[in-house]
CSV table of C-alpha atoms and ligand atoms in Angstrom, one decimal:
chain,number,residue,atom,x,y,z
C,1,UNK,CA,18.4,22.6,-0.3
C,2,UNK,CA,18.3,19.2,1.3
C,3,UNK,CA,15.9,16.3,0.0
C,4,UNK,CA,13.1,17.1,2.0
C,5,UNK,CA,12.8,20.3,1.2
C,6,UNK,CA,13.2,19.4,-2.6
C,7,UNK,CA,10.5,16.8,-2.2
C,8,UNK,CA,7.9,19.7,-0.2
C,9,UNK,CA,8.7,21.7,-2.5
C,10,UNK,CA,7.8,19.3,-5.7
C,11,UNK,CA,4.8,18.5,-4.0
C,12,UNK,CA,3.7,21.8,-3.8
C,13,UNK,CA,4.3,22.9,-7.3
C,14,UNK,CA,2.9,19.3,-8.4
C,15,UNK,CA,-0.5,19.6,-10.6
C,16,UNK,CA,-1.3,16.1,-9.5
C,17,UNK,CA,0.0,14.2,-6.8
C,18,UNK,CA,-0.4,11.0,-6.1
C,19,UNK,CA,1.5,7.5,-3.8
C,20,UNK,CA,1.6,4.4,-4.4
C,21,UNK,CA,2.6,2.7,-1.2
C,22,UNK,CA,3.8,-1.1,-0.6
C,23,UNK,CA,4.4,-3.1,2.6
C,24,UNK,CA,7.4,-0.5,4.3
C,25,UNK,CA,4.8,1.9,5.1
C,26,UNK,CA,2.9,-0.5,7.5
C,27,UNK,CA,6.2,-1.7,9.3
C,28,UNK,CA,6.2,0.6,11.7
C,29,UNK,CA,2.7,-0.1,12.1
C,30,UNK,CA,4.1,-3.7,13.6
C,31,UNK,CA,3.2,-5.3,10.3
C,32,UNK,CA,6.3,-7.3,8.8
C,33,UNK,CA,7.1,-6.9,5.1
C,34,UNK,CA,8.6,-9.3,2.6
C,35,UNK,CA,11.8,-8.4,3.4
C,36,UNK,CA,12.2,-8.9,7.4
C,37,UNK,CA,14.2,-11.0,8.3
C,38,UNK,CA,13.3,-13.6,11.0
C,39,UNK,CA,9.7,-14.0,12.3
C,40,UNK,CA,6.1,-14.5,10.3
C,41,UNK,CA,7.5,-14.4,6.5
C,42,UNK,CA,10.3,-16.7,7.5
C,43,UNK,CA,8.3,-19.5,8.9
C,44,UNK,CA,5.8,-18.7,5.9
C,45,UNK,CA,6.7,-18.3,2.6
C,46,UNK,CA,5.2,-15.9,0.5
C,47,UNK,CA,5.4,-17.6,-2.6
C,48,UNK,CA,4.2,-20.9,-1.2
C,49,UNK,CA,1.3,-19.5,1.5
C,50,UNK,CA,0.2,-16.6,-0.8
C,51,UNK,CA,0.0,-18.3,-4.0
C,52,UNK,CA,-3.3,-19.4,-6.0
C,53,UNK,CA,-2.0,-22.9,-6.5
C,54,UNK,CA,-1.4,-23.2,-2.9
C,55,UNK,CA,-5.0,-22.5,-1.9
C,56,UNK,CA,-6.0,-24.5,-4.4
C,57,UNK,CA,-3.9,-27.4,-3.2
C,58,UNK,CA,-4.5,-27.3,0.3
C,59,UNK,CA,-6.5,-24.3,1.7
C,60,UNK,CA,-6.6,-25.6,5.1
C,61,UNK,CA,-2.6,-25.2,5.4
C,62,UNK,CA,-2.7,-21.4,3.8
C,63,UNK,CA,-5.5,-20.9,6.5
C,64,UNK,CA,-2.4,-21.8,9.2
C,65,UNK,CA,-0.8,-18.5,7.8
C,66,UNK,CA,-3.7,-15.9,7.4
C,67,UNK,CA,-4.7,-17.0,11.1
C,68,UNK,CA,-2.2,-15.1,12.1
C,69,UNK,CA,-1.4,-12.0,9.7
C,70,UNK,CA,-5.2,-11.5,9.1
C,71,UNK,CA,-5.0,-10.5,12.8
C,72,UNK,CA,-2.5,-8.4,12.8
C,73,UNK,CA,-3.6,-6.2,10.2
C,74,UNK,CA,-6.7,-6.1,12.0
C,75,UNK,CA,-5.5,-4.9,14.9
C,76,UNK,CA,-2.7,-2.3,13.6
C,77,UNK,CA,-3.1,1.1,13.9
C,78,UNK,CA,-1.9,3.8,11.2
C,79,UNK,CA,1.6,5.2,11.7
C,80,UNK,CA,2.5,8.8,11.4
C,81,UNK,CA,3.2,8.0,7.7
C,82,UNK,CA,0.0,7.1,6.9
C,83,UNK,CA,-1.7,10.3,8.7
C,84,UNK,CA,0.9,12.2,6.7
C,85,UNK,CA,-0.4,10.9,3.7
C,86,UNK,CA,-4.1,11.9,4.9
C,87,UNK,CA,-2.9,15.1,5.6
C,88,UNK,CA,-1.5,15.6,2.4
C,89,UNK,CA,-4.8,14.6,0.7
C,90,UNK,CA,-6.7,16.9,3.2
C,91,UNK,CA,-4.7,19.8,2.0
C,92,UNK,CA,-5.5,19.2,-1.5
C,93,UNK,CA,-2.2,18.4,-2.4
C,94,UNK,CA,-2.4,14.6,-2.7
C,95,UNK,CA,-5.0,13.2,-4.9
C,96,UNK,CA,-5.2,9.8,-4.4
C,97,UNK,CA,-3.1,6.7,-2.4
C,98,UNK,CA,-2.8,3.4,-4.4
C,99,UNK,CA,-1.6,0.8,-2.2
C,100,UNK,CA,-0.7,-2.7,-2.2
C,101,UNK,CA,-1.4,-3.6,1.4
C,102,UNK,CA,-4.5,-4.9,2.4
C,103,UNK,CA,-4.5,-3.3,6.0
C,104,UNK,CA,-6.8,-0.6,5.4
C,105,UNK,CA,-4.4,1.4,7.4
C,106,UNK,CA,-4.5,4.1,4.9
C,107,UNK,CA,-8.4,4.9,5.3
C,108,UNK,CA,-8.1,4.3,9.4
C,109,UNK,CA,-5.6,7.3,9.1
C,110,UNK,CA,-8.3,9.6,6.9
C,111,UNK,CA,-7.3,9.1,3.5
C,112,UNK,CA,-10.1,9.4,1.4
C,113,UNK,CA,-9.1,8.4,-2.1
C,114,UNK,CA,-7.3,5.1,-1.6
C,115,UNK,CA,-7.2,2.0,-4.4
C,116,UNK,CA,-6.6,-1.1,-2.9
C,117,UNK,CA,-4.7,-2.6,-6.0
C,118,UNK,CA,-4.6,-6.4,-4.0
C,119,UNK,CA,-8.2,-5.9,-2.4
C,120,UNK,CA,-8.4,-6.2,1.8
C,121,UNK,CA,-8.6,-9.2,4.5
C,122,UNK,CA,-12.3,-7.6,5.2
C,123,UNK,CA,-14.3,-10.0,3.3
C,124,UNK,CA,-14.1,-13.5,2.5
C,125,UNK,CA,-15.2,-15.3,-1.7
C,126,UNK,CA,-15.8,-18.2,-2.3
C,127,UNK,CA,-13.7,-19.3,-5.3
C,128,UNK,CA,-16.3,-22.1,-6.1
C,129,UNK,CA,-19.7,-20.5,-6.3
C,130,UNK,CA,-18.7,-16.7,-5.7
C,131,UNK,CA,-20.4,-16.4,-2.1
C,132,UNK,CA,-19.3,-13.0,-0.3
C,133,UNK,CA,-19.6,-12.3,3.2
C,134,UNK,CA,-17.7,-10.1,6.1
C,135,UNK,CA,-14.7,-11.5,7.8
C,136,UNK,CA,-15.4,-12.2,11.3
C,137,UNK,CA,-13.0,-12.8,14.6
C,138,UNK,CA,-15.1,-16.6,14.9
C,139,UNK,CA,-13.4,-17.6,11.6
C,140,UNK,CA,-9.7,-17.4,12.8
C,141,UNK,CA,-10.4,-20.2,15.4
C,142,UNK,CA,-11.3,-23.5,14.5
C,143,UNK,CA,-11.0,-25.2,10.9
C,144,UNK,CA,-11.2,-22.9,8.1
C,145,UNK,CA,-14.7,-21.0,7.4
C,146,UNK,CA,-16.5,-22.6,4.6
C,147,UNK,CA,-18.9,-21.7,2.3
C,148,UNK,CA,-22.9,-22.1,3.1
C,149,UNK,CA,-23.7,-23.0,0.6
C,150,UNK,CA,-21.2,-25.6,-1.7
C,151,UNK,CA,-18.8,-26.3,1.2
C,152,UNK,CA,-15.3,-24.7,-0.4
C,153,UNK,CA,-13.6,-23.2,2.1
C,154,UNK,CA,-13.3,-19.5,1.7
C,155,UNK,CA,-10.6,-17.4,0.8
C,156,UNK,CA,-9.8,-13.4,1.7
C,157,UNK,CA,-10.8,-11.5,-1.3
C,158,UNK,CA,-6.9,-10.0,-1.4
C,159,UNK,CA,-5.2,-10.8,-4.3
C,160,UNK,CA,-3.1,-14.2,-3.8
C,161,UNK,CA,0.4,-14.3,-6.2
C,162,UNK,CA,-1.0,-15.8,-9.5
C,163,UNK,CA,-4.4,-14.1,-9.3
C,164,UNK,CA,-4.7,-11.2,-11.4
C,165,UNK,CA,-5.8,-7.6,-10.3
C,166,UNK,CA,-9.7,-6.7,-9.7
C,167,UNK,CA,-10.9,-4.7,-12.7
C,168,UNK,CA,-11.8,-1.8,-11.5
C,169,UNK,CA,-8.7,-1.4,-9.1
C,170,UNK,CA,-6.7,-2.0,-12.2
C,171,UNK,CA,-8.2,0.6,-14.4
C,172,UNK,CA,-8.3,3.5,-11.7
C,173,UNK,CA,-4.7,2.9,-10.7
C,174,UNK,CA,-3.6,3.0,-14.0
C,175,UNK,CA,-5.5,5.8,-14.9
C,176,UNK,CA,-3.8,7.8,-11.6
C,177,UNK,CA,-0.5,6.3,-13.0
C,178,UNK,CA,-0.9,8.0,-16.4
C,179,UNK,CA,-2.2,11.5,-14.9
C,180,UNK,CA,-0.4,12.4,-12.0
C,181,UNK,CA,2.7,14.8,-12.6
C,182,UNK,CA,4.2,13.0,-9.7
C,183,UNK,CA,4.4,10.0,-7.8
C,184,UNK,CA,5.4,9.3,-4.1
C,185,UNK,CA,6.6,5.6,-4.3
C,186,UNK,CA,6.8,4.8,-0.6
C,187,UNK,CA,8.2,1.4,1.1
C,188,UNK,CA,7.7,-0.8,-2.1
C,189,UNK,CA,10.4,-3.2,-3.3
C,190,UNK,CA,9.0,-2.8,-6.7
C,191,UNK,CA,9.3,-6.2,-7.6
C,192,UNK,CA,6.0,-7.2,-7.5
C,193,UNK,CA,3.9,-7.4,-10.8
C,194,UNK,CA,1.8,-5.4,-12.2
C,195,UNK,CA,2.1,-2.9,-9.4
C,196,UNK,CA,5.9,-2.6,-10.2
C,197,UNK,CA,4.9,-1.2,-13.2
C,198,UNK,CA,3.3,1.8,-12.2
C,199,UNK,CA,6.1,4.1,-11.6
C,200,UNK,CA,7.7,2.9,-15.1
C,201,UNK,CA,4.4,4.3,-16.4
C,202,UNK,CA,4.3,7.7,-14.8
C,203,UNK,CA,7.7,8.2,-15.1
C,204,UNK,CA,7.1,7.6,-19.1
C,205,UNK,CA,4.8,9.9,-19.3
C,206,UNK,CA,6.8,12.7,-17.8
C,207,UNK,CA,5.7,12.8,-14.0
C,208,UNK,CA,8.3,12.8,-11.1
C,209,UNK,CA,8.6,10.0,-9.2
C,210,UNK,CA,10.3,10.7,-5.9
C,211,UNK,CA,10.8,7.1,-3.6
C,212,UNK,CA,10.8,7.0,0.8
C,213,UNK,CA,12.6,4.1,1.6
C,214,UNK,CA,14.6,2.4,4.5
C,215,UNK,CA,17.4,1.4,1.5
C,216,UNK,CA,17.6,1.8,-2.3
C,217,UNK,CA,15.8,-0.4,-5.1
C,218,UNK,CA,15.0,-1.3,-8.3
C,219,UNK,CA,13.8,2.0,-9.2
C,220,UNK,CA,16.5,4.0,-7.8
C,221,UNK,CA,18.8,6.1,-9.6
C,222,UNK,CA,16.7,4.5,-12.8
C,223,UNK,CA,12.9,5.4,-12.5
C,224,UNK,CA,12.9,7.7,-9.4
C,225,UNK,CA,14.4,11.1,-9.4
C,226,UNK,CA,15.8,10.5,-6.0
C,227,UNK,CA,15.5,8.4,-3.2
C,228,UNK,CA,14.5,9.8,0.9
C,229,UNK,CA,16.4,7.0,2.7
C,230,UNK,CA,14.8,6.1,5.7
C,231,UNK,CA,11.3,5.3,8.2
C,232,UNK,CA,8.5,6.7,6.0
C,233,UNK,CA,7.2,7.3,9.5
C,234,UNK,CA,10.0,9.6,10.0
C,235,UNK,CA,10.4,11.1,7.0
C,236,UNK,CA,6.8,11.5,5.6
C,237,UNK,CA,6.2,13.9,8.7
C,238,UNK,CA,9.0,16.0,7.8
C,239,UNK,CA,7.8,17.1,4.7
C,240,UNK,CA,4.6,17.4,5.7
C,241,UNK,CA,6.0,19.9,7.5
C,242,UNK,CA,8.5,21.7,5.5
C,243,UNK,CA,5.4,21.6,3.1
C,244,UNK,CA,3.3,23.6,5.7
C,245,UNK,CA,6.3,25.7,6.4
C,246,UNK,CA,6.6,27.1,2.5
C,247,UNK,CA,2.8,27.5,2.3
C,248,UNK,CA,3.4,29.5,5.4
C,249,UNK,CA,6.1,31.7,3.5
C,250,UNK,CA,3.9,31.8,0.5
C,251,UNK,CA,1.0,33.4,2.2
C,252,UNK,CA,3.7,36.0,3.8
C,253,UNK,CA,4.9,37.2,0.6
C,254,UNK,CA,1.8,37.3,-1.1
C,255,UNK,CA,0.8,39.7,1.7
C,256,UNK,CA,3.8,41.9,2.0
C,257,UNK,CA,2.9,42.6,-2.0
C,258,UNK,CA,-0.5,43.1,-1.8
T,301,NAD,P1,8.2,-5.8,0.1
T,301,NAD,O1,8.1,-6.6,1.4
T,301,NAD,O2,8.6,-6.5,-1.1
T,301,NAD,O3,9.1,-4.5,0.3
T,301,NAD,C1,9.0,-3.7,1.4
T,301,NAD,C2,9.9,-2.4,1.1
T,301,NAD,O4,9.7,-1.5,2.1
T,301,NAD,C3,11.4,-2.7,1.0
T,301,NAD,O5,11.9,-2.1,-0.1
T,301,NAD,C4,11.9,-2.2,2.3
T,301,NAD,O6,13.2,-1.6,2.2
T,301,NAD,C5,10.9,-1.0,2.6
T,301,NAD,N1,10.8,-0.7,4.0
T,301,NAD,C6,10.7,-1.5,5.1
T,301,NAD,N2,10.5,-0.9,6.2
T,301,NAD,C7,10.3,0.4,5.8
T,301,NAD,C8,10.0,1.6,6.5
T,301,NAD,N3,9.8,1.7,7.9
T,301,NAD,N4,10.0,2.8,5.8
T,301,NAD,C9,10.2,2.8,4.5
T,301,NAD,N5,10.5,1.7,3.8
T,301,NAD,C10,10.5,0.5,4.4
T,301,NAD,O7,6.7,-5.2,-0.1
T,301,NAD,P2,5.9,-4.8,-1.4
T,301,NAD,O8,6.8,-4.2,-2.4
T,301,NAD,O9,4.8,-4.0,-0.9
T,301,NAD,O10,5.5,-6.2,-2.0
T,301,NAD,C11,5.0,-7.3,-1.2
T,301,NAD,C12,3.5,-7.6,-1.5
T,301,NAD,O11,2.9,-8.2,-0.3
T,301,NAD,C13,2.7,-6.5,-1.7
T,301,NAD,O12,1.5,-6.8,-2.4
T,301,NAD,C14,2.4,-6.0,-0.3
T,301,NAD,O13,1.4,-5.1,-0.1
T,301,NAD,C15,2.0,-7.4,0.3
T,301,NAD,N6,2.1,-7.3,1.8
T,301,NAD,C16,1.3,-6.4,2.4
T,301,NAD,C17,1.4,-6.2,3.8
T,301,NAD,C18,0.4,-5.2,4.4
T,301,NAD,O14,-0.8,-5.2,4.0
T,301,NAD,N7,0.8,-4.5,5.4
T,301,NAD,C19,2.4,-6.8,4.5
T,301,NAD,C20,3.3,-7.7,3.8
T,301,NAD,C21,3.1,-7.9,2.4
């Protein structure tokens, strides 16, 4: 039995099945992760454009930055990946998608149950006097949008490095975490915290954790059963799939007995 087949076939005798998907799933969506070498992350580093302190310091240059990506996850559309996942859900076989990203790619595909564990680029806070309102196309042109009311200038309610994870986020992922019997870990590097964590905790409490990925991590060989090395837009449709393709079988058998 190859991998695929292992992991249709873990997903079908799962009790609760859940992902928790990072920045590799929207790649092939044209979104860059972390990792890529060369273009957006390159000319902006993470830790110094997508940190509290930097917003605090000097909003006006982390505006430079989300000018651009806050565009581009706007604009992306799902990858077969993501509709994989949705079908999955559909089919009543995945329960829920916590993600990391904050392209909303994952409900634009159909998923239903999705946590966004680092919020989304929809709205815009105000650190100062907690003003909400919608993100707009105006405010990527011209200075940065400010608040109405006290002046600050406003900040994507995602969750910046050094800012710690909405409640409610929080609680439900961790409450997935402890539940599921397994977990699809798909295109994370696992290194950010506390998201890393998850896995460690379903994997503690006896679930399978089974990882897509373009290359090993962290968590291979040490927190996840096994590894499916390659596009989770490739290989998310494949056992999609071979997981119809058992069902299939299983509905012939169960009529050749009865
Ligand atoms: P990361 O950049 O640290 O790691 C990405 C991982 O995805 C790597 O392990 C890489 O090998 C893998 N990968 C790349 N392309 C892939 C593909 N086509 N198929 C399967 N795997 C692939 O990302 P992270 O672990 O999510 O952590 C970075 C943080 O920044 C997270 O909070 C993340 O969500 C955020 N971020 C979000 C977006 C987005 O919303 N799309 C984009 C960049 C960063």
């Amino acid at each position: 039995m190859d991998l695929i087949q292992r992991a249709a076939k873990d997903l079908l005798t799962s009790r609760w099945a859940i992902a928790l998907t990072g920045a590799g799933i929207s790649v092939e969506s044209g979104i860059p992760d972390f990792r890529s070498e060369g273009g957006l992350w390159s000319r902006f580093d993470p830790m110094e454009y997508a940190h509290i302190e930097a917003f605090h310091r000097n909003p006006e240059k982390v505006w430079e930055m989300l000018r651009e990506v806050i565009p581009l996850t706007s604009r992306a559309k799902p990858n077969p990946a993501h509709y994989a996942l949705a079908e999955l859900e559909s089919m009543g076989i995945l329960k829920a998608v916590v993600t990391q990203n904050v392209d909303g790619l994952h409900q634009r595909a159909g998923s239903r149950v999705v946590i966004e564990y680092h919020g989304n680029h929809d709205w815009l806070l105000c650190l100062n006097c907690g003003f909400k309102r919608a993100t707009s196309e105006a405010d990527l042109e011209g200075p940065p949008p400010r608040c109405p009311h006290c002046k600050a200038v406003l900040k994507p309610d995602v969750v910046f490095f050094g800012e710690p994870i909405p409640l409610e986020a929080q609680r439900r992922a961790l409450e997935e975490a402890k539940r599921c019997d397994l977990m699809l870990v798909i295109g994370t590097s696992a290194v950010v915290y506390p998201a890393a964590d998850l896995p460690r905790i379903a994997k503690g409490r006896g679930a399978k954790v089974i990882e897509v990925n373009k290359e090993p991590t962290v968590l291979t060989g040490v927190v996840s059963d096994y590894l499916l090395q390659g596009k989770a837009g490739e290989i998310l449709p494949k056992v999609l799939e071979e997981v119809k393709k058992l069902k299939d079988e299983g509905r012939k058998e169960d009529h050749s007995l009865s």
